[in-house]
Each structure stands twice: as C-alpha cells, then as structure tokens.
Coordinates of C-alpha atoms in Angstrom, one line a residue:
F1 CA -12.9 -10.1 -25.4
A2 CA -10.6 -7.2 -24.5
V3 CA -9.2 -5.8 -21.3
N4 CA -8.0 -2.2 -20.8
K5 CA -4.3 -2.1 -19.7
E6 CA -4.8 1.1 -17.8
D7 CA -7.5 0.1 -15.3
D8 CA -7.8 -3.7 -15.8
T9 CA -11.5 -3.4 -16.9
F10 CA -13.4 -5.2 -19.7
A11 CA -13.2 -3.1 -22.8
Y12 CA -15.2 -5.6 -24.9
F13 CA -17.0 -8.8 -24.0
P14 CA -19.4 -10.3 -26.6
L15 CA -21.3 -12.6 -24.3
D16 CA -22.5 -9.9 -21.9
E17 CA -22.0 -6.2 -22.9
Q18 CA -23.2 -5.0 -19.5
I19 CA -19.9 -6.0 -17.8
V20 CA -18.0 -3.7 -20.0
G21 CA -16.2 -1.3 -17.7
D22 CA -16.2 -3.8 -14.7
S23 CA -13.0 -4.9 -13.1
V24 CA -11.8 -8.2 -14.5
F25 CA -10.9 -9.3 -10.9
D26 CA -14.6 -9.1 -9.9
H27 CA -15.5 -11.7 -12.4
G28 CA -12.9 -14.4 -11.7
M29 CA -9.7 -13.4 -13.5
T30 CA -6.4 -13.1 -11.8
E31 CA -3.4 -10.8 -12.3
N32 CA -1.2 -13.6 -13.7
E33 CA -3.7 -13.9 -16.6
L34 CA -3.2 -10.2 -17.6
K35 CA -0.4 -10.4 -20.1
G36 CA 0.3 -10.9 -23.7
Y37 CA 1.0 -14.3 -25.2
Y38 CA -0.9 -16.0 -22.4
N39 CA -1.8 -19.6 -23.3
D40 CA -3.7 -21.5 -20.5
Y41 CA -7.0 -21.8 -18.7
L42 CA -8.9 -18.9 -17.1
T43 CA -12.2 -18.4 -15.4
V44 CA -14.8 -15.8 -16.1
F45 CA -18.3 -15.9 -14.6
D46 CA -17.5 -19.3 -13.0
E47 CA -17.0 -20.6 -16.5
T48 CA -13.6 -22.1 -17.5
Y49 CA -12.2 -21.3 -20.9
Y50 CA -9.0 -22.0 -22.7
A51 CA -7.6 -18.7 -23.9
S52 CA -4.7 -17.3 -25.9
S53 CA -3.9 -13.6 -25.7
G54 CA -2.3 -11.0 -27.8
E55 CA -1.3 -7.4 -26.8
T56 CA -1.6 -3.9 -28.3
D57 CA -0.5 -0.6 -26.9
D58 CA -3.8 -0.2 -24.9
Y59 CA -5.5 -3.7 -24.6
Y60 CA -5.0 -7.3 -23.9
I61 CA -6.9 -9.2 -26.6
Y62 CA -8.1 -12.8 -25.7
L63 CA -9.4 -15.5 -27.9
A64 CA -11.2 -17.9 -25.6
G65 CA -13.3 -21.0 -26.0
N66 CA -14.7 -23.7 -23.9
E67 CA -12.8 -27.1 -23.6
G68 CA -14.3 -28.3 -26.9
E69 CA -12.1 -30.5 -29.1
L70 CA -9.1 -29.7 -26.9
M71 CA -10.3 -31.8 -24.0
E72 CA -12.4 -34.4 -25.9
E73 CA -9.4 -36.7 -25.9
R74 CA -9.1 -36.8 -22.2
L75 CA -11.0 -40.1 -21.9
P76 CA -9.0 -42.0 -24.6
L77 CA -5.8 -40.5 -23.3
T78 CA -6.6 -41.7 -19.8
A79 CA -7.6 -45.1 -21.1
V80 CA -4.4 -45.6 -23.1
T81 CA -2.2 -44.4 -20.2
G82 CA -4.0 -46.8 -17.9
V83 CA -3.6 -49.8 -20.3
I84 CA 0.1 -49.1 -20.8
A85 CA 0.6 -48.8 -17.0
L86 CA -1.4 -52.1 -16.4
V87 CA 0.7 -53.9 -19.0
C88 CA 4.0 -52.7 -17.4
L89 CA 2.8 -53.7 -13.9
L90 CA 1.6 -57.1 -15.1
I91 CA 5.1 -57.8 -16.7
V92 CA 6.8 -56.8 -13.5
F93 CA 4.4 -58.9 -11.4
L94 CA 4.9 -62.0 -13.5
L95 CA 8.7 -61.6 -13.3
M96 CA 8.6 -61.4 -9.5
I97 CA 6.0 -64.0 -8.8
F98 CA 6.8 -66.7 -11.3
E99 CA 10.6 -66.8 -10.6
P100 CA 11.9 -70.0 -12.3
K101 CA 13.0 -72.5 -9.6
R102 CA 16.4 -74.0 -9.9
N103 CA 16.8 -77.6 -10.4
L104 CA 18.3 -79.2 -7.3
R105 CA 20.4 -81.4 -9.5
E106 CA 22.0 -78.4 -11.2
R107 CA 25.6 -77.7 -10.2
E108 CA 25.9 -74.6 -8.2
P109 CA 28.4 -72.1 -9.7
E110 CA 31.8 -72.4 -8.3
P111 CA 33.5 -69.3 -6.9
D112 CA 35.9 -69.4 -9.8
D113 CA 33.1 -69.0 -12.3
D114 CA 32.9 -65.4 -13.7
S115 CA 29.1 -65.3 -13.2
A116 CA 29.5 -66.1 -9.5
E117 CA 31.7 -63.1 -8.9
H118 CA 29.0 -60.6 -9.8
L119 CA 26.4 -61.3 -7.1
I120 CA 27.3 -61.7 -3.4
D121 CA 25.2 -62.1 -0.2
L122 CA 25.1 -59.1 2.1
E123 CA 23.5 -58.7 5.5
M124 CA 21.7 -55.4 5.9
P125 CA 21.8 -53.4 9.1
G126 CA 18.3 -54.7 10.0
G127 CA 19.4 -58.3 9.7
R128 CA 17.8 -58.9 6.3
K129 CA 20.0 -60.8 3.8
I130 CA 20.0 -59.6 0.2
K131 CA 22.0 -60.2 -3.0
T132 CA 24.0 -57.3 -4.4
E133 CA 26.6 -56.7 -7.1
A134 CA 30.3 -56.9 -6.2
V135 CA 32.2 -53.6 -6.3
A136 CA 34.2 -54.5 -9.4
S137 CA 31.0 -55.5 -11.3
R138 CA 29.4 -52.2 -10.5
W139 CA 32.2 -50.0 -11.7
T140 CA 33.3 -52.0 -14.8
G141 CA 29.7 -52.3 -16.1
R142 CA 29.8 -56.0 -16.6
S143 CA 26.5 -57.6 -17.6
I144 CA 24.8 -60.3 -15.5
K145 CA 22.8 -63.1 -17.1
W146 CA 19.1 -63.0 -16.8
S147 CA 18.9 -66.3 -15.0
E148 CA 21.3 -65.1 -12.3
R149 CA 19.6 -61.8 -11.6
T150 CA 17.5 -61.3 -8.5
A151 CA 13.8 -60.3 -8.8
W152 CA 14.7 -56.7 -8.0
Q153 CA 17.3 -56.6 -10.7
K154 CA 15.0 -58.1 -13.2
T155 CA 12.3 -55.5 -12.3
V156 CA 14.8 -52.7 -12.8
L157 CA 15.9 -54.1 -16.1
V158 CA 12.4 -54.3 -17.4
L159 CA 11.6 -50.8 -16.2
E160 CA 14.7 -49.5 -18.0
C161 CA 13.6 -51.2 -21.2
L162 CA 10.1 -49.7 -20.8
L163 CA 11.7 -46.3 -20.2
A164 CA 13.8 -46.7 -23.4
V165 CA 10.6 -47.5 -25.4
F166 CA 8.9 -44.5 -23.9
V167 CA 11.8 -42.2 -24.9
V168 CA 11.8 -43.5 -28.4
V169 CA 8.0 -42.9 -28.7
V170 CA 8.3 -39.4 -27.3
C171 CA 11.1 -38.5 -29.8
L172 CA 9.1 -39.9 -32.7
A173 CA 6.0 -38.0 -31.5
V174 CA 7.9 -34.7 -31.3
I175 CA 9.5 -35.2 -34.8
L176 CA 6.3 -36.3 -36.5
K177 CA 3.8 -34.3 -34.5
D178 CA 2.5 -32.3 -37.5
S179 CA 1.7 -35.5 -39.5
L180 CA 0.5 -37.7 -36.5
F181 CA -1.8 -35.2 -34.6
D182 CA -4.4 -32.7 -35.5
S183 CA -3.6 -29.1 -34.7
N184 CA -6.5 -28.9 -32.2
S185 CA -5.4 -32.1 -30.5
I186 CA -4.2 -32.1 -26.8
F187 CA -1.1 -34.1 -28.0
A188 CA -0.2 -31.3 -30.4
Y189 CA -0.8 -28.8 -27.7
I190 CA 1.6 -30.6 -25.3
L191 CA 4.2 -31.4 -27.8
G192 CA 4.1 -27.9 -29.3
N193 CA 5.4 -26.5 -26.1
N194 CA 2.7 -23.8 -26.1
W195 CA 1.4 -24.2 -22.5
E196 CA 2.0 -21.7 -19.7
R197 CA 5.1 -22.0 -17.7
G198 CA 4.2 -22.8 -14.1
L199 CA 3.3 -25.5 -11.6
N200 CA 0.8 -27.3 -13.7
V201 CA 0.3 -30.8 -15.2
F202 CA 1.8 -29.8 -18.6
A203 CA 5.0 -28.5 -16.9
I204 CA 5.3 -31.6 -14.7
T205 CA 4.7 -33.9 -17.7
A206 CA 7.3 -32.0 -19.7
C207 CA 9.8 -32.3 -16.8
I208 CA 9.3 -36.1 -16.7
M209 CA 9.7 -36.5 -20.4
F210 CA 12.8 -34.3 -20.5
I211 CA 14.4 -36.2 -17.6
C212 CA 13.7 -39.6 -19.4
V213 CA 15.1 -38.4 -22.7
A214 CA 18.2 -36.8 -21.0
M215 CA 18.9 -39.9 -19.0
T216 CA 18.6 -42.2 -22.0
V217 CA 20.9 -40.0 -24.0
V218 CA 23.5 -40.0 -21.2
V219 CA 23.4 -43.8 -20.8
I220 CA 23.8 -44.2 -24.6
A221 CA 26.8 -41.8 -24.6
Q222 CA 28.4 -43.6 -21.6
R223 CA 28.0 -46.9 -23.3
I224 CA 29.7 -45.5 -26.4
L225 CA 32.5 -44.1 -24.3
Q226 CA 32.9 -47.5 -22.6
L227 CA 33.3 -49.2 -26.0
L228 CA 35.9 -46.6 -27.0
A229 CA 37.7 -47.1 -23.7
S230 CA 37.9 -50.9 -24.3
I231 CA 39.8 -50.4 -27.6
L232 CA 42.0 -47.4 -26.7
N233 CA 45.2 -47.3 -24.8
A234 CA 45.5 -46.3 -21.1
K235 CA 45.5 -42.6 -21.8
G236 CA 42.4 -42.9 -24.0
E237 CA 40.6 -44.9 -21.5
T238 CA 41.4 -42.3 -18.8
I239 CA 40.0 -39.6 -21.0
C240 CA 36.9 -41.6 -21.8
R241 CA 36.1 -42.3 -18.1
L242 CA 36.7 -38.6 -17.3
L243 CA 34.3 -37.6 -20.0
S244 CA 31.7 -40.1 -18.8
S245 CA 31.8 -38.7 -15.3
F246 CA 31.7 -35.1 -16.5
L247 CA 28.7 -35.9 -18.8
K248 CA 26.7 -37.3 -16.0
Y249 CA 27.2 -34.3 -13.7
A250 CA 26.6 -31.8 -16.4
T251 CA 23.4 -33.5 -17.4
I252 CA 22.2 -33.6 -13.8
I253 CA 22.8 -29.8 -13.3
G254 CA 21.2 -29.1 -16.7
M255 CA 18.1 -31.1 -15.9
I256 CA 17.7 -29.3 -12.6
Y257 CA 17.9 -25.9 -14.2
Y258 CA 15.7 -26.7 -17.1
C259 CA 13.0 -28.4 -15.0
L260 CA 12.9 -25.4 -12.6
T261 CA 12.5 -23.1 -15.6
L262 CA 9.6 -25.2 -16.8
I263 CA 7.7 -24.8 -13.6
G264 CA 8.1 -21.0 -13.7
I265 CA 11.4 -20.2 -12.0
P266 CA 13.5 -18.1 -14.4
A267 CA 17.1 -18.8 -15.1
G268 CA 18.1 -15.4 -13.8
T269 CA 16.6 -16.2 -10.4
L270 CA 18.4 -19.5 -10.4
L271 CA 21.7 -17.8 -11.0
A272 CA 21.0 -15.3 -8.3
S273 CA 20.2 -18.1 -5.9
A274 CA 23.5 -19.7 -6.8
G275 CA 25.2 -16.4 -5.9
I276 CA 23.4 -16.2 -2.6
L277 CA 24.3 -19.8 -1.9
S278 CA 28.0 -19.0 -2.6
L279 CA 27.8 -16.1 -0.2
A280 CA 26.1 -18.3 2.5
I281 CA 28.9 -20.8 2.1
S282 CA 31.6 -18.1 2.5
L283 CA 29.8 -16.7 5.6
G284 CA 29.8 -19.9 7.6
A285 CA 27.8 -22.7 6.1
R286 CA 30.8 -24.0 4.2
D287 CA 31.1 -27.1 6.3
L288 CA 27.4 -28.0 6.0
I289 CA 27.3 -27.5 2.2
S290 CA 30.5 -29.4 1.9
D291 CA 29.0 -32.4 3.8
I292 CA 25.8 -32.3 1.6
L293 CA 27.7 -32.1 -1.7
S294 CA 30.0 -34.9 -0.6
G295 CA 27.1 -37.0 0.3
L296 CA 25.5 -36.4 -3.2
F297 CA 28.9 -37.3 -4.9
I298 CA 29.1 -40.5 -2.8
I299 CA 25.6 -41.5 -4.0
F300 CA 26.1 -40.5 -7.6
E301 CA 29.6 -42.0 -7.9
G302 CA 28.5 -45.3 -6.2
E303 CA 31.6 -45.5 -4.1
F304 CA 29.6 -47.6 -1.6
R305 CA 26.1 -48.5 -0.6
V306 CA 24.2 -49.4 2.5
G307 CA 25.3 -52.9 3.5
D308 CA 28.8 -52.6 2.0
I309 CA 31.8 -53.4 4.0
I310 CA 34.3 -50.5 3.9
M311 CA 37.3 -49.2 5.6
V312 CA 37.6 -45.4 6.2
G313 CA 41.0 -44.7 7.6
D314 CA 41.5 -47.2 10.4
W315 CA 37.8 -47.8 10.9
R316 CA 36.3 -50.9 9.3
G317 CA 32.7 -51.8 9.3
T318 CA 29.3 -52.2 7.5
V319 CA 27.6 -49.1 6.1
M320 CA 24.3 -48.6 8.0
E321 CA 23.2 -45.3 6.5
I322 CA 24.3 -42.6 4.0
G323 CA 22.7 -39.4 5.3
I324 CA 22.6 -35.8 4.2
R325 CA 25.5 -34.9 6.5
T326 CA 27.0 -38.0 7.8
T327 CA 27.7 -41.7 7.0
K328 CA 27.2 -44.2 9.8
V329 CA 29.5 -47.3 9.8
E330 CA 29.0 -50.2 12.3
D331 CA 32.1 -52.3 13.2
A332 CA 32.4 -55.9 14.4
S333 CA 31.7 -54.9 18.0
Q334 CA 28.4 -53.1 17.0
N335 CA 29.9 -49.7 17.7
V336 CA 28.5 -47.1 15.3
K337 CA 30.7 -44.3 14.0
A338 CA 29.2 -41.3 12.4
I339 CA 31.6 -39.8 9.8
R340 CA 31.1 -36.5 8.2
N341 CA 30.6 -37.0 4.4
S342 CA 33.4 -34.4 3.7
E343 CA 35.8 -36.5 5.8
V344 CA 35.0 -39.8 4.0
N345 CA 38.4 -40.1 2.3
D346 CA 40.6 -43.0 1.2
V347 CA 37.7 -45.4 1.2
V348 CA 38.5 -49.1 0.7
N349 CA 35.4 -51.0 -0.4
M350 CA 35.8 -54.7 0.4
T351 CA 32.4 -55.8 -0.8
K352 CA 33.3 -58.8 -3.0
K353 CA 32.7 -62.5 -3.3
L354 CA 35.8 -63.7 -1.5
S355 CA 38.6 -61.8 0.4
F356 CA 42.2 -62.8 0.7
I357 CA 44.0 -63.5 4.0
S358 CA 47.8 -63.6 4.0
C359 CA 49.5 -64.8 7.2
N360 CA 53.3 -64.6 7.7
Y361 CA 55.1 -67.0 10.2
G362 CA 58.8 -67.1 11.2
I363 CA 60.7 -70.3 11.9
E364 CA 64.3 -70.7 13.2
Y365 CA 67.2 -71.0 10.9
D366 CA 68.1 -74.3 12.5
E367 CA 64.9 -75.9 11.3
S368 CA 64.9 -77.8 8.0
L369 CA 62.8 -75.9 5.5
E370 CA 62.1 -79.0 3.4
H371 CA 60.9 -80.7 6.6
V372 CA 58.6 -77.9 7.5
E373 CA 57.2 -77.7 3.9
S374 CA 56.4 -81.4 3.9
I375 CA 54.5 -81.0 7.2
L376 CA 52.5 -78.1 5.8
A377 CA 51.7 -80.1 2.6
K378 CA 50.2 -82.8 4.8
E379 CA 48.5 -80.7 7.4
L380 CA 47.1 -77.7 5.6
P381 CA 44.4 -79.6 3.7
L382 CA 43.0 -80.8 7.0
I383 CA 42.6 -77.3 8.6
P384 CA 39.3 -76.4 6.6
E385 CA 37.6 -79.3 8.4
R386 CA 38.2 -77.5 11.7
L387 CA 37.7 -74.0 10.2
P388 CA 34.7 -74.2 7.8
A389 CA 34.9 -70.4 7.2
I390 CA 37.8 -71.1 4.8
A391 CA 36.3 -71.0 1.3
K392 CA 39.5 -71.7 -0.6
G393 CA 42.9 -72.8 0.7
P394 CA 45.0 -72.6 2.8
F395 CA 47.9 -72.5 0.4
Y396 CA 51.6 -72.4 1.1
R397 CA 53.1 -69.4 -0.8
G398 CA 56.8 -69.9 -0.1
V399 CA 59.5 -67.9 1.7
T400 CA 58.8 -64.1 1.9
S401 CA 62.1 -63.0 3.4
L402 CA 65.1 -64.0 5.4
G403 CA 64.9 -62.0 8.6
D404 CA 67.5 -61.2 11.2
N405 CA 66.6 -64.2 13.3
S406 CA 64.0 -66.2 11.4
V407 CA 62.9 -67.6 8.0
N408 CA 59.6 -66.0 7.2
I409 CA 57.0 -68.0 5.2
R410 CA 53.6 -67.1 4.0
I411 CA 50.3 -69.0 3.9
S412 CA 47.1 -67.5 2.3
M413 CA 43.5 -68.4 1.9
Q414 CA 40.2 -67.0 0.9
C415 CA 37.0 -66.4 2.8
L416 CA 34.0 -64.1 3.0
E417 CA 34.9 -60.6 4.0
S418 CA 32.6 -60.7 7.0
D419 CA 34.6 -63.8 8.4
R420 CA 38.0 -62.4 7.6
L421 CA 39.1 -61.0 11.0
Q422 CA 37.8 -64.0 13.1
L423 CA 39.2 -66.5 10.7
E424 CA 42.6 -64.9 10.8
R425 CA 42.7 -65.2 14.6
D426 CA 41.5 -68.9 14.4
F427 CA 44.1 -69.8 11.8
N428 CA 46.9 -68.3 13.9
R429 CA 45.8 -70.6 16.7
E430 CA 45.8 -73.6 14.5
M431 CA 49.4 -72.8 13.3
K432 CA 50.6 -72.4 16.8
L433 CA 49.2 -75.9 17.7
L434 CA 50.7 -77.3 14.5
F435 CA 54.2 -76.0 15.3
D436 CA 53.9 -77.3 18.9
K437 CA 52.8 -80.7 17.6
Y438 CA 55.8 -81.1 15.3
E439 CA 58.3 -79.2 17.6
I440 CA 58.9 -76.5 15.1
N441 CA 60.6 -73.7 16.9
I442 CA 59.3 -70.2 16.5
P443 CA 62.1 -67.6 17.2
F444 CA 61.7 -65.0 19.8
P445 CA 63.8 -62.0 20.7
Q446 CA 67.0 -62.8 22.8
V447 CA 69.3 -60.4 24.4
V448 CA 73.1 -61.1 25.1
V449 CA 74.7 -58.9 27.7
N450 CA 78.5 -58.5 27.5
Q451 CA 80.0 -57.1 30.8
P452 CA 83.3 -55.0 30.6
A453 CA 86.4 -55.9 32.8
A454 CA 85.9 -52.9 35.2
H455 CA 82.4 -53.9 35.8
K456 CA 83.5 -57.5 36.4
K457 CA 86.0 -56.3 39.1
A458 CA 83.3 -54.1 40.7
T459 CA 81.0 -57.1 40.9
E460 CA 83.7 -59.3 42.5
Y461 CA 84.4 -56.5 45.1
E462 CA 80.7 -56.3 45.9
K463 CA 80.5 -60.1 46.3
W464 CA 83.5 -60.0 48.7
R465 CA 81.9 -57.1 50.7
A466 CA 78.7 -59.1 51.0
E467 CA 80.6 -62.3 52.3
K468 CA 82.5 -60.1 54.8
F469 CA 79.3 -58.5 56.0
N470 CA 77.7 -62.0 56.5
E471 CA 80.7 -63.1 58.6
E472 CA 80.6 -60.0 60.8
Q473 CA 76.8 -60.6 61.3
K474 CA 77.5 -64.1 62.4
E475 CA 80.2 -63.1 64.9
S476 CA 77.9 -60.4 66.3
L477 CA 75.1 -62.9 66.8
K478 CA 77.4 -65.4 68.4
E479 CA 78.7 -62.9 71.0
T480 CA 75.1 -61.8 71.8
G481 CA 74.2 -65.5 72.4
E482 CA 77.1 -66.0 74.8
K483 CA 76.2 -63.0 76.9
E484 CA 72.6 -64.2 77.2
N485 CA 73.8 -67.6 78.4
E486 CA 76.0 -66.0 81.1
N487 CA 73.1 -63.9 82.3

C-alpha cells in the first residue's frame, strides 16, 4: 500500500480500495511509522503486519505481510532458550547444593600456604560472616583452586564460562548467518540488524549481546596485558596496567553510548546532554557530580568493598555501605562516619589474612641485653596461651635504636586485622608484667636542676629570714603569755 506524504492519506490499499483517501491515523497507524526505510510492525484495521517501507518524492511505499514465516520460529526459539536456561540453572543448583564436604582428617591449610592467603573471613555490617578474597589477591588476579572457592565464587565462575560460550556462539552466528539461517528466519532478521531502533525486544536483545561481547573482549585483552606485564620490566608493567585501566573505562563509556543509540537516542542528543551536564557542573552541581563519579570509580576500581577494613586519613573501621554520594565506615566503637566519595583519599585497605603488630620497648642502659634476650626467649612462647588472638609469634626482632636514655627493642606478631588494636593493648600489659617480674627497669624521663651561686645565696638569705621570723614570733607569744598571767 502507499501513503501520500502531503496529507497522510492512503493513496493505494489493495485489500480495501474504499479507504483510499482516508487518513492513516484513523485506521491505526502512527506518525512514527510514516517514514522511508521503516522496518518493524504496524497495525492497520486492527491487524498487525510486519512492514518494510520505501520512499519516493510523493509517497511512502509499504510492503507488508502478516507474521507468516517470520514468527513461525517463536515456539522453537522459546523452547531452545528455556532449555538452555534450565540447564544453566541446574548446573548452578548442583554446585551450590552438593558442595563436597571436607574430610575431618584432612589437614587444614596453614596460614603460610599460598592458597590460604586468598580467602579470608569477614563479618558484614549485619553480623553475617562470609568469605572474601584478600586485597592482594583481587588486584593481582591470582587464581583460586576450585576446591577452595565458596559456593558464590563457583556460581560466578560457571556463569562466566556460560557467558563466554554464549559470546562464542553469537560471534559464529553473526559470521555464518548467511549459511546457517534462511533469509526469512527471525534469526537472520535479528542478526541482520534490520530492526527499528527504539525501545523494543530487538534493541534490548542487541544491547545484551553487545555488552556480553564487549565484556568478553575486554577480559581477554586484560589477560593478555597481564601476561605481557609479567614478562616485561617495571616500565612495561606500568604501561600495561595503565592500558588495562584505560581499556576498561573506554569500553564502559562506549557500551553506554552504543546501547542508548540502539534504543533510539541518537549520538547527537547524547553529546548535547554531555554539554548540558558540563554546564550544570560548572553552575553549582560540581560537588554532587564529583561525589557520584568518585563513587563509580571506587566500585569499578575495586579499591574496597562492603565489609572491608580500611583506614581513611585517621579514621579506621569497617565499610558498611558504598552509596551514590557517601561511603559509611563504622569504627570499633560502633560510631559511623559518612565520608563523601570525593574525599575518600589515601585509603589503606587492611583486608588480608593476617596483620602485623610491631611493638617497641625501651630498657635502661644498665640492664644486660643478653640477660633480657634470654628472658624473652623463655617467656615469649608462653604469651599466646594467655592471648589466644595471636596467630603467629610473638617474635623478638632485635634492637631498633640506641636512644638518649634507653635501648629500644622490637617484638612483632601476627593476628587478624579485627583483633589488632585490642591485642596490641593486651600485649603491652603482658610486657609490663613481664618486666616487673624480672625487675627489668624501664627508663622514664628525669630532670636534673643545677642552681647558680647567686640563687644559692638568695636561698640561704631566705632561710635566715625565715628562722629570724620564727624567733620573733616565739618572743611575741611569750610576752603575750606573761601579760595574761599577770592579769
């Protein structure tokens, strides 16, 4: 059928010539459907057709047909999709339910084992205890053995593998679409990129497929850069890590723009929106936008997660929430500090298997250092019995410095980061009791005052004046007593 461009009326309609001259809007069409190179569904006389349009100087020409062969494959497509989803869910279910139980006779991994350093126990803000990766393991990309992964980590790994298979299938389907699918097939229609740009199922499906492919390509590229970094020198490794970070952010920005274009938002509008956003930032929303962008960078970079123990400036605590504008950190006294994301600087992430404690103590120069070291060698191994929070140690590390009035020695140990502050206080108490037990003197500040000669003479004169005053007082009291006796 044909539509007049001038007045939007039917110029030709083979199924019912009586509607020729009627407005297309009176019979179900919309203004968005009046254009050349339209490829999508439209409705005429309450009947849905799939149509493709062309354009001349005076008319829009439509070639329309009912669903026909195009939609005959909906049922097998739905069935195949459902079976694939069911298989994926079944695999995940089996991994989470039939978790292999550890043999009680098996030796638990020691803290020195490399595998034990990957996963640590964390207490979440709600009190729930979970296992998470240590910070070093997250940033270095070390692999974790399958038997040592949690159920959630196994599920994520399986989903990543399924996603990789899906990406490979999509790439092969796009490359071999002409030989695998009939030209009238719905698969050929989707893969041919002929559908209408807008918020529809085809655009959403294309967005998902593009995101999966882009993420897979980025992951592969980052793995290659990691391999190059492992064999290059320090400068080469720095460049590889910088390229990896740049590639990640560039891909994210590209995915956002491309997906918005697929759902009908043109690139020009996106660039104009970016200009308006820049203007809004310059007019007063700079702090808000800065907080939001900083929060996104924190999440993307993985500097810390909810449950991690971090130190921001002089504030140390557990991350409770990473919000749009603020990050909330709870300290040991259960005080919660809300820190703006743009002010989260110089972060120290202390989420690891064991943390170190170094304690320095001073002893007097008169003490025998060998005697003190023999006492420490005998007593230090007994302290963990009284302080079970000590995971490794304590160890005597030698003399750190020769101070002005003391010989400074160092003792170190390892413990969980959550026990570090309290353990340090408890260990200081144990060392004080130990020094008192063996009468090891701890130096303390002493002040020696030297009095000059003039000051000494002045002091003697004041002493003489005080004695003379006391004698005069005694004489006065004596005379007063005698007068009272006479009265």
